[in-house]
PDB file of C-alpha atoms in Angstrom:
ATOM      1  CA  MET A   1     -15.764  -8.069  -7.398  1.00 50.00           C
ATOM      2  CA  LYS A   2     -15.886  -4.378  -8.350  1.00 58.00           C
ATOM      3  CA  ASP A   3     -15.686  -3.041  -4.792  1.00 65.00           C
ATOM      4  CA  GLN A   4     -12.872  -5.260  -3.594  1.00 63.00           C
ATOM      5  CA  MET A   5      -9.383  -3.900  -2.898  1.00 64.00           C
ATOM      6  CA  ILE A   6      -6.981  -6.802  -2.961  1.00 61.00           C
ATOM      7  CA  THR A   7      -3.909  -6.473  -0.776  1.00 68.00           C
ATOM      8  CA  VAL A   8      -1.175  -8.915  -1.697  1.00 68.00           C
ATOM      9  CA  TRP A   9       1.705 -10.063   0.463  1.00 75.00           C
ATOM     10  CA  PRO A  10       3.997 -11.586  -2.148  1.00 85.00           C
ATOM     11  CA  ILE A  11       4.912 -15.141  -1.212  1.00 88.00           C
ATOM     12  CA  ASP A  12       6.696 -17.810  -3.219  1.00 89.00           C
ATOM     13  CA  ASN A  13       3.926 -20.431  -2.933  1.00 89.00           C
ATOM     14  CA  PRO A  14       0.486 -18.838  -2.523  1.00 85.00           C
ATOM     15  CA  ASP A  15      -1.254 -22.206  -2.970  1.00 89.00           C
ATOM     16  CA  ALA A  16       0.336 -23.774   0.111  1.00 90.00           C
ATOM     17  CA  ASN A  17      -2.069 -24.749   2.914  1.00 92.00           C
ATOM     18  CA  GLN A  18      -0.384 -22.405   5.393  1.00 90.00           C
ATOM     19  CA  ALA A  19      -0.673 -19.541   2.913  1.00 85.00           C
ATOM     20  CA  ARG A  20      -4.380 -20.202   2.469  1.00 85.00           C
ATOM     21  CA  LYS A  21      -4.766 -20.161   6.255  1.00 86.00           C
ATOM     22  CA  ASP A  22      -3.127 -16.697   6.343  1.00 80.00           C
ATOM     23  CA  SER A  23      -0.297 -17.895   8.561  1.00 84.00           C
ATOM     24  CA  CYS A  24       1.805 -14.842   9.350  1.00 82.00           C
ATOM     25  CA  ASP A  25       4.876 -16.965  10.098  1.00 88.00           C
ATOM     26  CA  TYR A  26       4.534 -18.713   6.728  1.00 90.00           C
ATOM     27  CA  ALA A  27       4.109 -15.396   4.900  1.00 85.00           C
ATOM     28  CA  VAL A  28       7.256 -13.965   6.451  1.00 86.00           C
ATOM     29  CA  GLU A  29       9.305 -17.137   5.862  1.00 92.00           C
ATOM     30  CA  HIS A  30       8.184 -17.410   2.214  1.00 92.00           C
ATOM     31  CA  TYR A  31       8.308 -13.749   1.204  1.00 89.00           C
ATOM     32  CA  ASP A  32       8.783 -13.380  -2.581  1.00 91.00           C
ATOM     33  CA  LEU A  33      11.521 -10.799  -2.973  1.00 89.00           C
ATOM     34  CA  ASN A  34      11.329 -10.903  -6.798  1.00 91.00           C
ATOM     35  CA  ALA A  35       7.632  -9.960  -6.812  1.00 89.00           C
ATOM     36  CA  SER A  36       8.329  -7.146  -4.360  1.00 89.00           C
ATOM     37  CA  GLU A  37      11.204  -5.803  -6.442  1.00 91.00           C
ATOM     38  CA  ALA A  38       8.967  -5.912  -9.538  1.00 92.00           C
ATOM     39  CA  ALA A  39       6.345  -3.798  -7.730  1.00 91.00           C
ATOM     40  CA  ILE A  40       9.027  -1.304  -6.712  1.00 92.00           C
ATOM     41  CA  ARG A  41      10.338  -1.166 -10.288  1.00 93.00           C
ATOM     42  CA  ASP A  42       6.838  -0.499 -11.615  1.00 93.00           C
ATOM     43  CA  ALA A  43       6.156   2.183  -8.999  1.00 92.00           C
ATOM     44  CA  ARG A  44       9.447   3.902  -9.869  1.00 93.00           C
ATOM     45  CA  LEU A  45       8.123   4.264 -13.427  1.00 92.00           C
ATOM     46  CA  GLN A  46       5.465   6.399 -11.776  1.00 90.00           C
ATOM     47  CA  GLN A  47       8.010   8.602  -9.959  1.00 90.00           C
ATOM     48  CA  ALA A  48       7.923   6.713  -6.642  1.00 91.00           C
ATOM     49  CA  ASN A  49      11.026   6.983  -4.498  1.00 90.00           C
ATOM     50  CA  PHE A  50      12.163   4.082  -2.330  1.00 92.00           C
ATOM     51  CA  ASP A  51      15.163   5.574  -0.546  1.00 91.00           C
ATOM     52  CA  GLY A  52      14.282   4.121   2.853  1.00 89.00           C
ATOM     53  CA  GLU A  53      14.682   0.579   4.096  1.00 89.00           C
ATOM     54  CA  GLY A  54      10.927  -0.065   4.002  1.00 86.00           C
ATOM     55  CA  PRO A  55       8.701  -1.849   4.385  1.00 86.00           C
ATOM     56  CA  TYR A  56       6.333  -0.219   1.920  1.00 87.00           C
ATOM     57  CA  LEU A  57       2.698  -0.650   1.017  1.00 86.00           C
ATOM     58  CA  VAL A  58       2.235   0.016  -2.698  1.00 89.00           C
ATOM     59  CA  GLY A  59      -1.120   0.120  -4.451  1.00 85.00           C
ATOM     60  CA  TRP A  60      -2.621   0.737  -7.862  1.00 86.00           C
ATOM     61  CA  SER A  61      -6.249   1.252  -8.774  1.00 83.00           C
ATOM     62  CA  PRO A  62      -7.301  -0.063 -11.099  1.00 82.00           C
ATOM     63  CA  SER A  63      -4.598  -2.731 -11.074  1.00 81.00           C
ATOM     64  CA  ASN A  64      -3.958  -2.405 -14.815  1.00 85.00           C
ATOM     65  CA  VAL A  65      -2.401   1.048 -14.309  1.00 87.00           C
ATOM     66  CA  ARG A  66       0.573  -0.547 -12.564  1.00 89.00           C
ATOM     67  CA  GLY A  67       3.700   0.979 -14.062  1.00 88.00           C
ATOM     68  CA  ALA A  68       1.819   3.469 -16.267  1.00 89.00           C
ATOM     69  CA  PRO A  69       3.769   6.758 -15.964  1.00 87.00           C
ATOM     70  CA  ASP A  70       0.687   8.997 -16.223  1.00 85.00           C
ATOM     71  CA  LYS A  71      -1.324   7.183 -13.526  1.00 84.00           C
ATOM     72  CA  LEU A  72      -1.265   7.372  -9.732  1.00 83.00           C
ATOM     73  CA  VAL A  73       0.381   4.920  -7.359  1.00 86.00           C
ATOM     74  CA  LEU A  74      -0.165   5.038  -3.607  1.00 86.00           C
ATOM     75  CA  VAL A  75       2.991   4.419  -1.549  1.00 88.00           C
ATOM     76  CA  ILE A  76       3.051   4.161   2.228  1.00 85.00           C
ATOM     77  CA  ASP A  77       6.619   4.241   3.530  1.00 87.00           C
ATOM     78  CA  MET A  78       7.224   2.616   6.907  1.00 86.00           C
ATOM     79  CA  SER A  79      11.013   3.080   6.894  1.00 88.00           C
ATOM     80  CA  ALA A  80      11.009   5.511   9.816  1.00 85.00           C
ATOM     81  CA  ASP A  81       8.745   3.385  11.976  1.00 84.00           C
ATOM     82  CA  ASN A  82      10.755   2.148  14.909  1.00 79.00           C
ATOM     83  CA  ASN A  83       8.052   0.268  16.749  1.00 79.00           C
ATOM     84  CA  GLN A  84       5.199  -2.083  16.019  1.00 82.00           C
ATOM     85  CA  ALA A  85       2.568   0.483  17.023  1.00 81.00           C
ATOM     86  CA  LEU A  86       3.572   2.854  14.197  1.00 81.00           C
ATOM     87  CA  ILE A  87       3.556   0.037  11.653  1.00 83.00           C
ATOM     88  CA  ASP A  88       0.161  -1.117  12.926  1.00 84.00           C
ATOM     89  CA  GLN A  89      -1.206   2.428  12.495  1.00 83.00           C
ATOM     90  CA  LYS A  90      -0.209   2.478   8.827  1.00 82.00           C
ATOM     91  CA  PHE A  91      -1.721  -0.931   8.192  1.00 83.00           C
ATOM     92  CA  LEU A  92      -4.855   0.340   9.936  1.00 84.00           C
ATOM     93  CA  PHE A  93      -4.886   3.366   7.614  1.00 81.00           C
ATOM     94  CA  TRP A  94      -4.578   1.027   4.623  1.00 82.00           C
ATOM     95  CA  LYS A  95      -7.450  -1.118   5.882  1.00 83.00           C
ATOM     96  CA  LYS A  96      -9.876   1.579   7.077  1.00 82.00           C
ATOM     97  CA  GLN A  97      -9.251   4.362   4.585  1.00 79.00           C
ATOM     98  CA  ILE A  98      -8.336   2.396   1.454  1.00 80.00           C
ATOM     99  CA  VAL A  99      -9.513  -1.228   1.551  1.00 80.00           C
ATOM    100  CA  ASP A 100     -12.777  -0.612   3.411  1.00 83.00           C
ATOM    101  CA  ASP A 101     -13.789   2.493   1.405  1.00 81.00           C
ATOM    102  CA  PRO A 102     -14.179   1.615  -2.290  1.00 81.00           C
ATOM    103  CA  SER A 103     -15.288   5.158  -3.102  1.00 81.00           C
ATOM    104  CA  ARG A 104     -11.644   6.198  -2.644  1.00 78.00           C
ATOM    105  CA  TRP A 105     -10.365   3.930  -5.421  1.00 79.00           C
ATOM    106  CA  ARG A 106     -13.273   2.403  -7.385  1.00 77.00           C
ATOM    107  CA  ASN A 107     -12.540   4.571 -10.445  1.00 78.00           C
ATOM    108  CA  GLY A 108      -8.824   4.780  -9.743  1.00 80.00           C
ATOM    109  CA  PHE A 109      -7.071   6.715  -7.010  1.00 79.00           C
ATOM    110  CA  SER A 110      -7.816  10.400  -6.922  1.00 78.00           C
ATOM    111  CA  VAL A 111      -5.530  12.867  -5.222  1.00 80.00           C
ATOM    112  CA  GLU A 112      -8.473  14.564  -3.515  1.00 83.00           C
ATOM    113  CA  SER A 113      -9.963  11.359  -2.129  1.00 81.00           C
ATOM    114  CA  VAL A 114      -6.688   9.975  -0.826  1.00 79.00           C
ATOM    115  CA  ARG A 115      -5.761  13.365   0.592  1.00 83.00           C
ATOM    116  CA  ALA A 116      -9.059  13.415   2.522  1.00 83.00           C
ATOM    117  CA  ALA A 117      -8.364   9.926   3.876  1.00 81.00           C
ATOM    118  CA  ILE A 118      -4.879  10.971   4.965  1.00 78.00           C
ATOM    119  CA  ARG A 119      -6.265  14.021   6.762  1.00 81.00           C
ATOM    120  CA  ILE A 120      -8.830  11.954   8.650  1.00 79.00           C
ATOM    121  CA  PHE A 121      -6.211   9.447   9.692  1.00 75.00           C
ATOM    122  CA  ALA A 122      -3.579  12.097  10.476  1.00 74.00           C
ATOM    123  CA  ASP A 123      -6.026  13.820  12.814  1.00 78.00           C
ATOM    124  CA  GLN A 124      -6.083  10.589  14.762  1.00 74.00           C
ATOM    125  CA  TYR A 125      -2.482   9.400  14.422  1.00 69.00           C
ATOM    126  CA  GLY A 126      -0.429  12.541  13.919  1.00 69.00           C
ATOM    127  CA  GLN A 127       2.062  14.195  11.648  1.00 67.00           C
ATOM    128  CA  ALA A 128       4.405  11.183  11.377  1.00 65.00           C
ATOM    129  CA  MET A 129       1.733   9.304   9.429  1.00 60.00           C
ATOM    130  CA  LEU A 130       1.167  12.207   7.054  1.00 60.00           C
ATOM    131  CA  ASP A 131       4.900  12.513   6.356  1.00 68.00           C
ATOM    132  CA  ALA A 132       5.189   8.858   5.374  1.00 67.00           C
ATOM    133  CA  ILE A 133       2.297   8.610   2.883  1.00 68.00           C
ATOM    134  CA  LYS A 134       2.948   9.617  -0.709  1.00 69.00           C
ATOM    135  CA  LEU A 135       0.742   9.482  -3.794  1.00 67.00           C
ATOM    136  CA  LEU A 136       2.845   9.824  -6.911  1.00 68.00           C
ATOM    137  CA  GLY A 137       2.212  10.096 -10.600  1.00 72.00           C
ATOM    138  CA  GLU A 138       0.305  12.584 -12.691  1.00 62.00           C
ATOM    139  CA  LYS A 139      -0.529  14.909  -9.790  1.00 57.00           C
ATOM    140  CA  LYS A 140       1.367  15.382  -6.557  1.00 49.00           C
ATOM    141  CA  LEU A 141      -0.105  15.759  -3.070  1.00 47.00           C
TER     142      LEU A 141
END
């Protein structure tokens, strides 16, 4: 569907019954490190920096710009998050400001649109959120 942002948690067997039931325990136990490393490699082609321990949320829109040096990649770095509440806030940003608002990515990420989403969310969740979100590629935030 045109207005659907797919968020993928890379797992080694996505067809397993527990995966289809969105079992969090299964997802963690069957995390696909190779798929994650491939996403990081592709984002690095777009000037992304992964110096922290992670975890990271990485997104491309449209998906076929993955790894294209002149396109934008959205990276949310949760390396500095030392409690579940901070991590939950960043996942909430991803859901409310990215996934649930197709106008922000329907024609590809735009610096202006993502910047507006970050401001809205930062007003609610503070400077730590703003420091952790990076949009890299052709134009910098």
